[in-house]
mmCIF file of C-alpha atoms and ligand atoms in Angstrom:
data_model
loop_
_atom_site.group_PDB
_atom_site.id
_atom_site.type_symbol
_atom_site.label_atom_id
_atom_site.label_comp_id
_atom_site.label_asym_id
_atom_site.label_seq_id
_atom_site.Cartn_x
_atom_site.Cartn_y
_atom_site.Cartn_z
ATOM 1 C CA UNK C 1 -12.406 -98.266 -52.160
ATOM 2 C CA UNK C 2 -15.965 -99.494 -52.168
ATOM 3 C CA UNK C 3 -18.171 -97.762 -50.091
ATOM 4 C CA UNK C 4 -20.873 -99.919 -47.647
ATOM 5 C CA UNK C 5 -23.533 -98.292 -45.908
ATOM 6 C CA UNK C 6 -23.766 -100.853 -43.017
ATOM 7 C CA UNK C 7 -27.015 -100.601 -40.691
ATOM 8 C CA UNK C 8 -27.178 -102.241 -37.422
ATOM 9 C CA UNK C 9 -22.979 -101.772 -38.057
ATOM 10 C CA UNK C 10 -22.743 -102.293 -34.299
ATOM 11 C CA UNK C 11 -24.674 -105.248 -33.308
ATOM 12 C CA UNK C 12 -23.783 -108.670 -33.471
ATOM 13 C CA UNK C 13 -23.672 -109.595 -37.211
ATOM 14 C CA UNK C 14 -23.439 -106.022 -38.231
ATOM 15 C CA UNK C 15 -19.882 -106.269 -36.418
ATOM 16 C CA UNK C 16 -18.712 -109.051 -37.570
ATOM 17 C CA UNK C 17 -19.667 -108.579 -40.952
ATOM 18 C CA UNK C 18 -17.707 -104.760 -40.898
ATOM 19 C CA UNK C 19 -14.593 -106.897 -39.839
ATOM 20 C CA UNK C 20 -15.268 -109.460 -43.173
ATOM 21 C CA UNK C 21 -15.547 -106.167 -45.199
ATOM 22 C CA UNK C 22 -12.784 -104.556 -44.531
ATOM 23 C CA UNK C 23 -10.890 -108.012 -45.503
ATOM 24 C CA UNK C 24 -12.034 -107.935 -48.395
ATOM 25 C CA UNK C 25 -11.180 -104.729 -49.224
ATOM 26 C CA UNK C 26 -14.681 -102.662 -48.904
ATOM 27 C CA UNK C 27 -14.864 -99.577 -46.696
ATOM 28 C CA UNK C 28 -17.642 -99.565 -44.117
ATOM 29 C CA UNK C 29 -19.817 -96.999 -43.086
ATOM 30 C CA UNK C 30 -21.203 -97.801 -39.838
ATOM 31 C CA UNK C 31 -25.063 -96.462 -38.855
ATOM 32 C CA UNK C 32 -26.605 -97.890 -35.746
ATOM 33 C CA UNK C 33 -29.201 -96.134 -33.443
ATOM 34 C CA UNK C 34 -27.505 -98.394 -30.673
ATOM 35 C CA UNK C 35 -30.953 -99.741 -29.182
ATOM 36 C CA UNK C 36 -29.557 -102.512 -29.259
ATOM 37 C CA UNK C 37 -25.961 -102.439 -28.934
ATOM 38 C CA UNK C 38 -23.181 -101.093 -27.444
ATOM 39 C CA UNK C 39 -21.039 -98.038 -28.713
ATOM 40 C CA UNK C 40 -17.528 -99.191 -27.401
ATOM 41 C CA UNK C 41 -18.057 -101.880 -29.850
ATOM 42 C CA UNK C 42 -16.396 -99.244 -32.150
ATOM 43 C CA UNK C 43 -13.471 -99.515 -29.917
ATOM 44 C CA UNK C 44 -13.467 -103.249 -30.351
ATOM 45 C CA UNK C 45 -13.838 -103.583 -33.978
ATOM 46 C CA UNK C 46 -10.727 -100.685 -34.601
ATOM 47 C CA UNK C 47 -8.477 -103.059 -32.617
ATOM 48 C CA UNK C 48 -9.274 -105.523 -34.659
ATOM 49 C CA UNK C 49 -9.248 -103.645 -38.498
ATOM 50 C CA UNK C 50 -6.703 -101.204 -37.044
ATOM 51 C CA UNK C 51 -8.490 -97.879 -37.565
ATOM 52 C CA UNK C 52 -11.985 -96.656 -36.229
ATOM 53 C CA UNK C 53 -14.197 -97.083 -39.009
ATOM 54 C CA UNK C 54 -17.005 -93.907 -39.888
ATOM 55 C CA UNK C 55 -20.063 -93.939 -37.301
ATOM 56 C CA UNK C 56 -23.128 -92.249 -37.305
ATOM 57 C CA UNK C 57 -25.269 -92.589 -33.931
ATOM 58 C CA UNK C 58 -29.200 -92.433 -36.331
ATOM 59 C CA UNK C 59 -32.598 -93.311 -35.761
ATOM 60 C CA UNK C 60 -32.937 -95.105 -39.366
ATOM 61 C CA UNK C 61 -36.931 -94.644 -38.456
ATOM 62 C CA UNK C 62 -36.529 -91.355 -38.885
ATOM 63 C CA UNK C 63 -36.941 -89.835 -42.279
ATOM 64 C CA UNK C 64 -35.418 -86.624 -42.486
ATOM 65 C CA UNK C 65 -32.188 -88.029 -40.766
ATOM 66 C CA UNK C 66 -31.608 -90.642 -43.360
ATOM 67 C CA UNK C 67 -32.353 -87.921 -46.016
ATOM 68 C CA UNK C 68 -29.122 -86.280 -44.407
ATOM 69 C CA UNK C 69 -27.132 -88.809 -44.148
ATOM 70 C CA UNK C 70 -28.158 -89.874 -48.013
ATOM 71 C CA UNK C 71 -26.530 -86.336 -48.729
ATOM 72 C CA UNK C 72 -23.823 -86.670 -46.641
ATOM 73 C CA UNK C 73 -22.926 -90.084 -48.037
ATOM 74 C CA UNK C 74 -23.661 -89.958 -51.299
ATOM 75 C CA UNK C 75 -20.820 -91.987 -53.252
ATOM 76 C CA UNK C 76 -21.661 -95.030 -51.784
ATOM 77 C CA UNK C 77 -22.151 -98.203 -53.407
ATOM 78 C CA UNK C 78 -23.508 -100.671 -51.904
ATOM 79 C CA UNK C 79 -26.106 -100.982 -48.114
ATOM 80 C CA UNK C 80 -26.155 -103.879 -45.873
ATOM 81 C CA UNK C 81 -29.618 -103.296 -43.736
ATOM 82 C CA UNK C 82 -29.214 -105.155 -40.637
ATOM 83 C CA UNK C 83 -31.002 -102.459 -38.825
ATOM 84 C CA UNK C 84 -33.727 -103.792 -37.389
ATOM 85 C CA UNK C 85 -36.078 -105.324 -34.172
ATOM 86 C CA UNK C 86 -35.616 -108.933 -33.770
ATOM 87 C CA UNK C 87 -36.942 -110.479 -30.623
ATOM 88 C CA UNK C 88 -39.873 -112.514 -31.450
ATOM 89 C CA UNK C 89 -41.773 -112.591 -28.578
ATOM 90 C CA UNK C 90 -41.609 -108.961 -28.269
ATOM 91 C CA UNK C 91 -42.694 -108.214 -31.562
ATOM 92 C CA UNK C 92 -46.507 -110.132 -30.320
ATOM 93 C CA UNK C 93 -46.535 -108.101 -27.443
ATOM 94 C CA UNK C 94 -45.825 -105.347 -29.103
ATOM 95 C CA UNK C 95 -45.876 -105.365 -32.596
ATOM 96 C CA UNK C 96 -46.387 -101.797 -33.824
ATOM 97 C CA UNK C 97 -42.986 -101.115 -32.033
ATOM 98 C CA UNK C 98 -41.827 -103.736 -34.695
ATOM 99 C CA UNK C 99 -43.900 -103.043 -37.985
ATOM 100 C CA UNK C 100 -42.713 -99.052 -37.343
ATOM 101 C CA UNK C 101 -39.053 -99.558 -36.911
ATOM 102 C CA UNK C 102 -38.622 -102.593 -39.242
ATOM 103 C CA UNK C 103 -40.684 -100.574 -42.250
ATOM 104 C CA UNK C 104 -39.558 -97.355 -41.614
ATOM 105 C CA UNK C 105 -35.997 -97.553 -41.255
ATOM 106 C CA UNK C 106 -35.965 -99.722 -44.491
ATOM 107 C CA UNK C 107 -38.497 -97.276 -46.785
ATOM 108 C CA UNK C 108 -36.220 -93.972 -45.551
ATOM 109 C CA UNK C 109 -33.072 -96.143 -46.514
ATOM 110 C CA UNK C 110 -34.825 -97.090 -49.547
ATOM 111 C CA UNK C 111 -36.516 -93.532 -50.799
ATOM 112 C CA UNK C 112 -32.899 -91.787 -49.807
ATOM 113 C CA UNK C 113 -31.080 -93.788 -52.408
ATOM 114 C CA UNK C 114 -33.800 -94.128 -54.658
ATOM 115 C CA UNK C 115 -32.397 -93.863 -58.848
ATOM 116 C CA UNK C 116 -28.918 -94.548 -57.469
ATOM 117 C CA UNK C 117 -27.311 -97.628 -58.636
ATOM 118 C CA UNK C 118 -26.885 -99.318 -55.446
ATOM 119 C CA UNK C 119 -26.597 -103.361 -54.348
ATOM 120 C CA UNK C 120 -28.614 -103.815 -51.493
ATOM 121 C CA UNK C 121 -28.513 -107.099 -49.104
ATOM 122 C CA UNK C 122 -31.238 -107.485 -47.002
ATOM 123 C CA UNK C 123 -31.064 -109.670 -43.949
ATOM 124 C CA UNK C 124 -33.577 -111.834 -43.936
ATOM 125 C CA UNK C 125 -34.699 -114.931 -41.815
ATOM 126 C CA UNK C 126 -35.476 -118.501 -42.521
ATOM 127 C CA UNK C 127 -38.179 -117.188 -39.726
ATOM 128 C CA UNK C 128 -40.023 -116.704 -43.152
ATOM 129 C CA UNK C 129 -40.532 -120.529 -43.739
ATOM 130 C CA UNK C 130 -42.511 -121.299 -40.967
ATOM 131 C CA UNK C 131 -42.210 -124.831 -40.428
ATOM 132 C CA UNK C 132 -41.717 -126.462 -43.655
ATOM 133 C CA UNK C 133 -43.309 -129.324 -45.258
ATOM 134 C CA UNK C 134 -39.772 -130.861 -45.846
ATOM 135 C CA UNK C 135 -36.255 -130.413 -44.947
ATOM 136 C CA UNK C 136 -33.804 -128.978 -45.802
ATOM 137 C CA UNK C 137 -35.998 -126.515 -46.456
ATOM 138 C CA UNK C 138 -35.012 -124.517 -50.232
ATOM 139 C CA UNK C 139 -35.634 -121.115 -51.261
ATOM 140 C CA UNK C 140 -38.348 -122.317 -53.309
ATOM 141 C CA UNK C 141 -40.264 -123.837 -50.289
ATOM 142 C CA UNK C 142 -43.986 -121.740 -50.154
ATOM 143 C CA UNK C 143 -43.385 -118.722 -47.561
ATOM 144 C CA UNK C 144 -45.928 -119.561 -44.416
ATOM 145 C CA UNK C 145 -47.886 -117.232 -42.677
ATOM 146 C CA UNK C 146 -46.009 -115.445 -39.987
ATOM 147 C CA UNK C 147 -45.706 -116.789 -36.724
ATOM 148 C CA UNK C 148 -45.042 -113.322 -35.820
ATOM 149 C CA UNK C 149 -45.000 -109.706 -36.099
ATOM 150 C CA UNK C 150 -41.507 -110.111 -36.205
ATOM 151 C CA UNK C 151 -41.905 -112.668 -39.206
ATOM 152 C CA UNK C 152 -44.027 -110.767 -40.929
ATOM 153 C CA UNK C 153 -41.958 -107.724 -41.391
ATOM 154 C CA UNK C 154 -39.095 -109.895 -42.780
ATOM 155 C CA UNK C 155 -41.622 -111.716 -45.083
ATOM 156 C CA UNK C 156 -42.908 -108.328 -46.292
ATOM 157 C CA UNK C 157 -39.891 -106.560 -46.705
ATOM 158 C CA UNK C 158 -38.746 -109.389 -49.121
ATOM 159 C CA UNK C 159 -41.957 -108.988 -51.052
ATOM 160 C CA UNK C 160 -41.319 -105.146 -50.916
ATOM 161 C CA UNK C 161 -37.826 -105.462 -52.364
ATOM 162 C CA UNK C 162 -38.954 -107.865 -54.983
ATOM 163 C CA UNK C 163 -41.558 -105.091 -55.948
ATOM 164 C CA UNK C 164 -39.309 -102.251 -56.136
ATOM 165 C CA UNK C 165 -36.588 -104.568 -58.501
ATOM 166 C CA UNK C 166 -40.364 -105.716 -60.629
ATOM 167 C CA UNK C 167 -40.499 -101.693 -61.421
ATOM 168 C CA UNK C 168 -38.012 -100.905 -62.736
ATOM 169 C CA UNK C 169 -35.510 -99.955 -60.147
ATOM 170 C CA UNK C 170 -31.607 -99.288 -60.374
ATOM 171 C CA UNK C 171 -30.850 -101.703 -57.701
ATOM 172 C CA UNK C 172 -29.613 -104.599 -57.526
ATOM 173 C CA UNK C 173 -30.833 -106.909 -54.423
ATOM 174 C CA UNK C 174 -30.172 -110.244 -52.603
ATOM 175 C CA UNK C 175 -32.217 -111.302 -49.219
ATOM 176 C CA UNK C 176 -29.861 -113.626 -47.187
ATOM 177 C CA UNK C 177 -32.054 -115.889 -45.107
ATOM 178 C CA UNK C 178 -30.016 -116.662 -42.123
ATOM 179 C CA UNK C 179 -30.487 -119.232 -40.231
ATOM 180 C CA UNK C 180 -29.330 -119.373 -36.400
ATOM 181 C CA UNK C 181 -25.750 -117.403 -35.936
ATOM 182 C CA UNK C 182 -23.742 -118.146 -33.156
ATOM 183 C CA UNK C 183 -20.607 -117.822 -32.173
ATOM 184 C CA UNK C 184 -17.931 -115.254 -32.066
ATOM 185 C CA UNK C 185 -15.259 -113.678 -33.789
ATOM 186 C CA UNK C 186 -11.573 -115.551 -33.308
ATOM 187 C CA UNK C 187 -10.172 -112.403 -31.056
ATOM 188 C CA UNK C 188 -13.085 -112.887 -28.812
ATOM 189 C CA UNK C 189 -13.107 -109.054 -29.210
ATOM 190 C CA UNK C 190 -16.569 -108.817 -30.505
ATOM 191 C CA UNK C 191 -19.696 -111.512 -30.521
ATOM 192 C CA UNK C 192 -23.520 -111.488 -29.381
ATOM 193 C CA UNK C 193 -23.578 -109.228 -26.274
ATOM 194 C CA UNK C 194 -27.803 -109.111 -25.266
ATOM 195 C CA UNK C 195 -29.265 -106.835 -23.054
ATOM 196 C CA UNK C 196 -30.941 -108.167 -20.358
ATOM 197 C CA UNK C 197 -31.719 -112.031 -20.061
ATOM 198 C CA UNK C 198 -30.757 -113.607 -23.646
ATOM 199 C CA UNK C 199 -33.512 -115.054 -25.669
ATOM 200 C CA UNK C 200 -31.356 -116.690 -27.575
ATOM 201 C CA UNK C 201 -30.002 -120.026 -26.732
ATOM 202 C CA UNK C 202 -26.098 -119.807 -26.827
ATOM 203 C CA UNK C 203 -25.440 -116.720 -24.975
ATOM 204 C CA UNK C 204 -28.295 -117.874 -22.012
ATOM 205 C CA UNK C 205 -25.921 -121.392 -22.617
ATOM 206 C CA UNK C 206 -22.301 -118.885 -22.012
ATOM 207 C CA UNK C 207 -23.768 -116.754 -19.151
ATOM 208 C CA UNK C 208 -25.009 -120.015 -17.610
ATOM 209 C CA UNK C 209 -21.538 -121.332 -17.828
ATOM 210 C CA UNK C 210 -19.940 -118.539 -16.416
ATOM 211 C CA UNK C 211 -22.010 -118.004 -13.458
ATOM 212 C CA UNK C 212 -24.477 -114.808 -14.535
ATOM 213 C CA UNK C 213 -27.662 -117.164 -14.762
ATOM 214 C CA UNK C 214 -28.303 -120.317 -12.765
ATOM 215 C CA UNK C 215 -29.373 -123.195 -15.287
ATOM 216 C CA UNK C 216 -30.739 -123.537 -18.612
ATOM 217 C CA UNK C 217 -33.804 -124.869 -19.375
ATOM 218 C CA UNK C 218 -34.436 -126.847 -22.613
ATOM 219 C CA UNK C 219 -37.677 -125.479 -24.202
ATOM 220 C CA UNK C 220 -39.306 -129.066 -24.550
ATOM 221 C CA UNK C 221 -38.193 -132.552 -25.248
ATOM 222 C CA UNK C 222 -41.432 -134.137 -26.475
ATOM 223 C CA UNK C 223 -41.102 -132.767 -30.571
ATOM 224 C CA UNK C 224 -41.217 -134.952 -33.285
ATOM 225 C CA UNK C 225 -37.075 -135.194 -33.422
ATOM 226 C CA UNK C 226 -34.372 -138.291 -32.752
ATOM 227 C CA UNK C 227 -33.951 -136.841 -29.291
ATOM 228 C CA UNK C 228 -37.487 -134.689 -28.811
ATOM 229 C CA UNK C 229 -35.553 -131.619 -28.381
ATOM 230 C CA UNK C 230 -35.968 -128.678 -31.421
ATOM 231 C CA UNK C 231 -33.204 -128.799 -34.488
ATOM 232 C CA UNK C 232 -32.253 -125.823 -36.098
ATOM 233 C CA UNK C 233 -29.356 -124.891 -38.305
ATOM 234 C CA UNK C 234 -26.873 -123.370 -36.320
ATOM 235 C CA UNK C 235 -24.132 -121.218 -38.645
ATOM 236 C CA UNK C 236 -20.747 -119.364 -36.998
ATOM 237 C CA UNK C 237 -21.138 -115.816 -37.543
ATOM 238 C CA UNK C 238 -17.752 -115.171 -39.338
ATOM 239 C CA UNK C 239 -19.324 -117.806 -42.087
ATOM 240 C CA UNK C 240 -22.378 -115.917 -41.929
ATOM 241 C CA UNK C 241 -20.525 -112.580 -42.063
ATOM 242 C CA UNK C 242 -19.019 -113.404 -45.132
ATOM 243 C CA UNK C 243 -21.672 -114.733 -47.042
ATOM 244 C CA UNK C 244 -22.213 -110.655 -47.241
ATOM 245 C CA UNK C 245 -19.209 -110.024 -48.977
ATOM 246 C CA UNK C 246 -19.756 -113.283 -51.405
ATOM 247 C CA UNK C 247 -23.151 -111.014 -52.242
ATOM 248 C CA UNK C 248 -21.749 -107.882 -53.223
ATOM 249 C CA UNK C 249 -19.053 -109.704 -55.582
ATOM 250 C CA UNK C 250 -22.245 -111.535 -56.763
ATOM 251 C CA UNK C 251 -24.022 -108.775 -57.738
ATOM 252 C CA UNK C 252 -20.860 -106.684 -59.077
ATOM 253 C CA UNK C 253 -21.209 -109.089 -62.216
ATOM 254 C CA UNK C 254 -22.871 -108.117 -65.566
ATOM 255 C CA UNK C 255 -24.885 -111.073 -64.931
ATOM 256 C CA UNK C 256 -26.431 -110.772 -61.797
ATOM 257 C CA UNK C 257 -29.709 -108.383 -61.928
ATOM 258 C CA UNK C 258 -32.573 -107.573 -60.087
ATOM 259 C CA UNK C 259 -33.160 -109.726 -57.322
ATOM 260 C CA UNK C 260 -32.698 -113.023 -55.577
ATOM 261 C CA UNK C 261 -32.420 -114.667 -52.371
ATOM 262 C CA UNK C 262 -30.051 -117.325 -50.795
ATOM 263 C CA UNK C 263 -30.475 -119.414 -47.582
ATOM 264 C CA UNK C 264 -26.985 -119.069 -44.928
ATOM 265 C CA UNK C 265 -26.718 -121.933 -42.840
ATOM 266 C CA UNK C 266 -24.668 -125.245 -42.843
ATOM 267 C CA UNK C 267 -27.796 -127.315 -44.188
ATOM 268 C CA UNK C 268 -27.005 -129.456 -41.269
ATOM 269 C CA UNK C 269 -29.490 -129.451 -37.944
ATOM 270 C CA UNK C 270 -28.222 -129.929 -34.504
ATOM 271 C CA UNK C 271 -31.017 -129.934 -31.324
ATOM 272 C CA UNK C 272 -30.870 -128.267 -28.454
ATOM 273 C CA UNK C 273 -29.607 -131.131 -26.328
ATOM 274 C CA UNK C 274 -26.933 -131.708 -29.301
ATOM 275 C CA UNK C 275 -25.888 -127.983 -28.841
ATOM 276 C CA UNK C 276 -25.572 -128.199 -24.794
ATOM 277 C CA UNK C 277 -23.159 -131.240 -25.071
ATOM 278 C CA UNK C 278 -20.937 -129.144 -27.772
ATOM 279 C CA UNK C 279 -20.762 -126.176 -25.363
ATOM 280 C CA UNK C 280 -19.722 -129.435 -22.684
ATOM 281 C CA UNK C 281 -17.458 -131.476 -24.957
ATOM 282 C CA UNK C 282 -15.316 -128.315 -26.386
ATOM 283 C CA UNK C 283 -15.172 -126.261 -23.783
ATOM 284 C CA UNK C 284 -14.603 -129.013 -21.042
ATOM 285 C CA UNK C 285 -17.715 -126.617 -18.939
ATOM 286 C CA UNK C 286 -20.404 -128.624 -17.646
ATOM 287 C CA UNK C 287 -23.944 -126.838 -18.118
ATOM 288 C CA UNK C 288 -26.715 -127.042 -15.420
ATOM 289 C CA UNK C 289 -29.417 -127.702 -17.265
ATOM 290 C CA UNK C 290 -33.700 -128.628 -17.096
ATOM 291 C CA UNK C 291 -35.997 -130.223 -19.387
ATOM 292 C CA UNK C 292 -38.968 -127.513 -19.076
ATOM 293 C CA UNK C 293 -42.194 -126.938 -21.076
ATOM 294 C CA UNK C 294 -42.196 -126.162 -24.838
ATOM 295 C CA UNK C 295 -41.751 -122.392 -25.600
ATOM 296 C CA UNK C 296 -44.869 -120.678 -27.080
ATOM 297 C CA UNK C 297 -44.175 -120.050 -30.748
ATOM 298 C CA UNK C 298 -41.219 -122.344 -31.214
ATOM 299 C CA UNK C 299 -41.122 -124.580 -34.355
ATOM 300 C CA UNK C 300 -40.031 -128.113 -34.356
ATOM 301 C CA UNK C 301 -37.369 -128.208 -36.534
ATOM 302 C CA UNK C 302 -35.605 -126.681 -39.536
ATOM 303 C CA UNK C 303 -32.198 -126.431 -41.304
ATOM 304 C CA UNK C 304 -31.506 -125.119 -44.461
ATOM 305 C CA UNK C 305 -30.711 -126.681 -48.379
ATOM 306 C CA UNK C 306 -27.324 -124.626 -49.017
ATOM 307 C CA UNK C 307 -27.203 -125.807 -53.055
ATOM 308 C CA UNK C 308 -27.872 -122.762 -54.248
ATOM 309 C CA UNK C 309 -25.525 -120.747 -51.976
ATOM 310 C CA UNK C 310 -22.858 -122.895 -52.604
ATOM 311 C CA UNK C 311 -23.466 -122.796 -56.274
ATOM 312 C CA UNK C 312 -24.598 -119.481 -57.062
ATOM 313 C CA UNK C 313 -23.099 -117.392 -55.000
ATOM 314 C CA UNK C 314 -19.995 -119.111 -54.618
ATOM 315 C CA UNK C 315 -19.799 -119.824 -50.197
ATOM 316 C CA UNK C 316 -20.014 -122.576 -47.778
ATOM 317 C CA UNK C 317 -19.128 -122.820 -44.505
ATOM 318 C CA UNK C 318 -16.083 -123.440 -42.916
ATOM 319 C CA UNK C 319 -16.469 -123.415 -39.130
ATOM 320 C CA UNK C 320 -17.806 -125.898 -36.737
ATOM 321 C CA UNK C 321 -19.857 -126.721 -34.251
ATOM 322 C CA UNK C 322 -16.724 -127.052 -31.500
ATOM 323 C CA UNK C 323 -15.672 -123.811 -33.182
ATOM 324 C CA UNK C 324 -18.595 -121.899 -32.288
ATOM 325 C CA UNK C 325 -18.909 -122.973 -29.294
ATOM 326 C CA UNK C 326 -15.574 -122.101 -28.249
ATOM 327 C CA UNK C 327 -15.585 -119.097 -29.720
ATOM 328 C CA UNK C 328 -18.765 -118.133 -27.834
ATOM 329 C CA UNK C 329 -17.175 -119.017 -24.466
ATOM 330 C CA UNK C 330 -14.127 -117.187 -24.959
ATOM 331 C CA UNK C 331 -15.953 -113.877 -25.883
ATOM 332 C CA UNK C 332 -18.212 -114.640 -22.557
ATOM 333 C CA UNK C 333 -15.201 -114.853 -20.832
ATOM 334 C CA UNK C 334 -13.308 -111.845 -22.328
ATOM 335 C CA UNK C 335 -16.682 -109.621 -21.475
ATOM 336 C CA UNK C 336 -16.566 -110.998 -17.842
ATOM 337 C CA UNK C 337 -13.013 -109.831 -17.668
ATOM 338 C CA UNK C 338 -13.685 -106.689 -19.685
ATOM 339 C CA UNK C 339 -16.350 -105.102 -19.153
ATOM 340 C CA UNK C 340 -17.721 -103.011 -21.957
HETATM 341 C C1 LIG W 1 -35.805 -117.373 -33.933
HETATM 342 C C2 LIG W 1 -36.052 -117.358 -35.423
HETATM 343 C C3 LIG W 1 -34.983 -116.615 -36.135
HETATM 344 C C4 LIG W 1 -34.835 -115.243 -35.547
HETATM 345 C C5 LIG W 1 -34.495 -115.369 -34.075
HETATM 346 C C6 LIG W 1 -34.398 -114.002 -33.471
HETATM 347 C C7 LIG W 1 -37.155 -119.302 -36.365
HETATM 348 C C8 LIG W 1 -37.020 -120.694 -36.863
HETATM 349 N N1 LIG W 1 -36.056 -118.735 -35.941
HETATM 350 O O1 LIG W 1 -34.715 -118.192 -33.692
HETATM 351 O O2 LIG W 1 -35.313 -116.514 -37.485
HETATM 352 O O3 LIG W 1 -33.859 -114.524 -36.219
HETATM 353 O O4 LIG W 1 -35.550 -116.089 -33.433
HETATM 354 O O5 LIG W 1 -34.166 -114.069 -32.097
HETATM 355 O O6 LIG W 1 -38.221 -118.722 -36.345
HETATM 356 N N2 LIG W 1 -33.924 -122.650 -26.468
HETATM 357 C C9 LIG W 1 -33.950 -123.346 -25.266
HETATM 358 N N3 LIG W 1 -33.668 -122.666 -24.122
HETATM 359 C C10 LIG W 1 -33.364 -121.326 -24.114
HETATM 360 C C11 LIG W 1 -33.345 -120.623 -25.354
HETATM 361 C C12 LIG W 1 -33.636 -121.308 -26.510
HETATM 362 O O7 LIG W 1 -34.222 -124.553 -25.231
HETATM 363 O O8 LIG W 1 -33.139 -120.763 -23.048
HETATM 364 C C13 LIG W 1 -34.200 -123.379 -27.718
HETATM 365 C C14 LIG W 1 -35.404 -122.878 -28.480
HETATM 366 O O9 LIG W 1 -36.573 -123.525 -28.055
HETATM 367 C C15 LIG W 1 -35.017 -123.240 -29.907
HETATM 368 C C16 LIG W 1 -33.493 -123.147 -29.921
HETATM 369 O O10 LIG W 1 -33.097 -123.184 -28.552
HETATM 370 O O11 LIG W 1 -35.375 -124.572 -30.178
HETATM 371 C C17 LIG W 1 -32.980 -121.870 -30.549
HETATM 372 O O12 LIG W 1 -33.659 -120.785 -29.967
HETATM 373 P P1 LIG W 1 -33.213 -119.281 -30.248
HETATM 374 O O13 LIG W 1 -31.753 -119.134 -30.069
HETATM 375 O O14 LIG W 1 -34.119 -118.406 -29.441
HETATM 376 O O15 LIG W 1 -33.476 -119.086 -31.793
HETATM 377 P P2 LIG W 1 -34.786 -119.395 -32.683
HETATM 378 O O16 LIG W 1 -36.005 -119.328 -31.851
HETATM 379 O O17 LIG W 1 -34.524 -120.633 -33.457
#
């Protein structure tokens, strides 16, 4: 079986992209430093492949520890980095905390398999557009200045990996530039599980539901959009999830080399008021929610031009917006039930 280094293994797209590889036949190898996650998600992710997959608890910022697990794992054959910081107004407050983990966990993954023959994906963000000049935005669309620290190590990282692939080096490499995954796996056994208040606006939408937070405020309803709330491209995570697996068989081919990058999202934009009446009209739960000021840092809108995905590396989506909201609620309810 084909070996997958999987980084960031345990958080939310890490775990539902294990599930997606072991579907397709790949064997996982799980690293997470679980900063940001939970470890009994191990628990939930062997009931759902049937056995516990192969965990190591690592600081990926850490060199020597990567260098030991390069020599412990050395047959494998592909890396999905995940691993990394991701809250954007964190990174401004504190963006060295970002720029060290985000670099140094990928240049120790990098220099540990270094002359191996290895297919890398890199998760990337359509964070790295900025707001673009016109939507749907492509791949080919000018990369903006950063809005944040956060930004900026995805939009150096890219240029990193392109630079590594421009000398001469034995891997092969796709960045996936997701846009906003929601959602949650169809067992409601895994999904987005944040620590502390959610950033994010689908979980603050499910613990809002549920009771945990009071209301939901809409960040703005003034923008430049048919109902002045923000669009973005909202994608289930299973379809992100396996947009993973789409880029290792991609790059398995004689005629895939050096390095390229696709956008993963449904190409179609839904606002935030659009998303709150979703969670409403498929669940049947009504949301308490506030127009309130815009948030700092926000963009107006974006969704994503899927062409090239759908052409190139052979995947589209499947799932819904109903569907991922559903699926959201049912894993809020299954963690209210079941604590992890
Ligand atoms: C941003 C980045 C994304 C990054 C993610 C990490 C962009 C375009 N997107 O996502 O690349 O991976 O952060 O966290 O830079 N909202 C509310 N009320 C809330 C929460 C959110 O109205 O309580 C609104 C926001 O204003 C935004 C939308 O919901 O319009 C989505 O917000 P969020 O889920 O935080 O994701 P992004 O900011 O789009």
């Amino acid at each position: 079986m084909t070996k997958i280094l999987v980084t960031g293994g345990l958080g939310f797209i890490g775990s539902h992209t294990v599930v997606e590889l072991v579907n397709a036949g790949y064997e996982p190898v799980i690293v997470d430093d679980l900063s940001n996650s939970n470890p009994k998600i191990l628990d939930q992710l062997t009931k759902i492949i049937g056995f516990t997959p192969v965990f190591y608890k690592l600081d990926l910022s850490d060199e020597q520890a990567v260098k030991n697990l390069a020599a412990q794992q050395p047959d494998i054959a592909g890396i999905i980095h995940f691993a990394a910081f991701k809250a954007v107004g964190e990174s401004v407050q504190q963006p060295l905390k970002y720029y060290r983990n985000n670099f140094y966990s990928l240049f120790n993954i990098l220099n540990a398999y270094e002359g191996k023959q290895i297919n890398l994906v890199f998760s990337s963000s359509c964070t790295v557009y900025g707001q673009p000049d016109s939507l749907p935005v492509t791949e080919s669309a000018p990369v903006k200045p950063a809005e944040s620290p956060y930004g900026n190590t995805k939009q150096i990282a890219e240029e990193v990996l392109k630079d590594i692939i421009a000398a001469g080096s034995k891997f092969k490499i796709i960045s996936l530039r997701y846009f906003n995954p929601v959602g949650a796996h169809q067992s409601a056994l895994i999904g987005e599980l944040p620590i502390g208040v959610p950033q994010n606006l689908v979980p603050f939408i499910t613990q809002t539901a549920i009771g945990k937070r009071e209301k939901i405020t809409v960040f703005g309803d003034d923008y430049d959009t048919p109902d002045g709330s923000c669009q973005r491209d909202y994608i289930h995570v299973v379809d992100l999830a396996k947009a993973h697996v789409a880029a290792f068989k991609l790059m398995a081919t004689d005629g895939f080399t050096g390095y390229d990058v696709f956008n993963i999202g449904t190409g179609q934009p839904n606002s935030v008021l659009e998303i709150i009446n979703a969670f409403e009209q498929s669940t049947g739960v009504k949301l308490n929610y506030q127009i309130g000021p815009r948030r700092a840092g926000d963009i107006e809108k974006i969704w994503g031009d899927v062409t090239k995905s759908k052409n190139k590396l052979n995947w589209q989506t499947e799932l819904d917006i109903n569907t991922m909201m559903q699926s959201a609620w049912e894993w809020e309810k299954y963690i209210a039930n079941n604590p992890l």
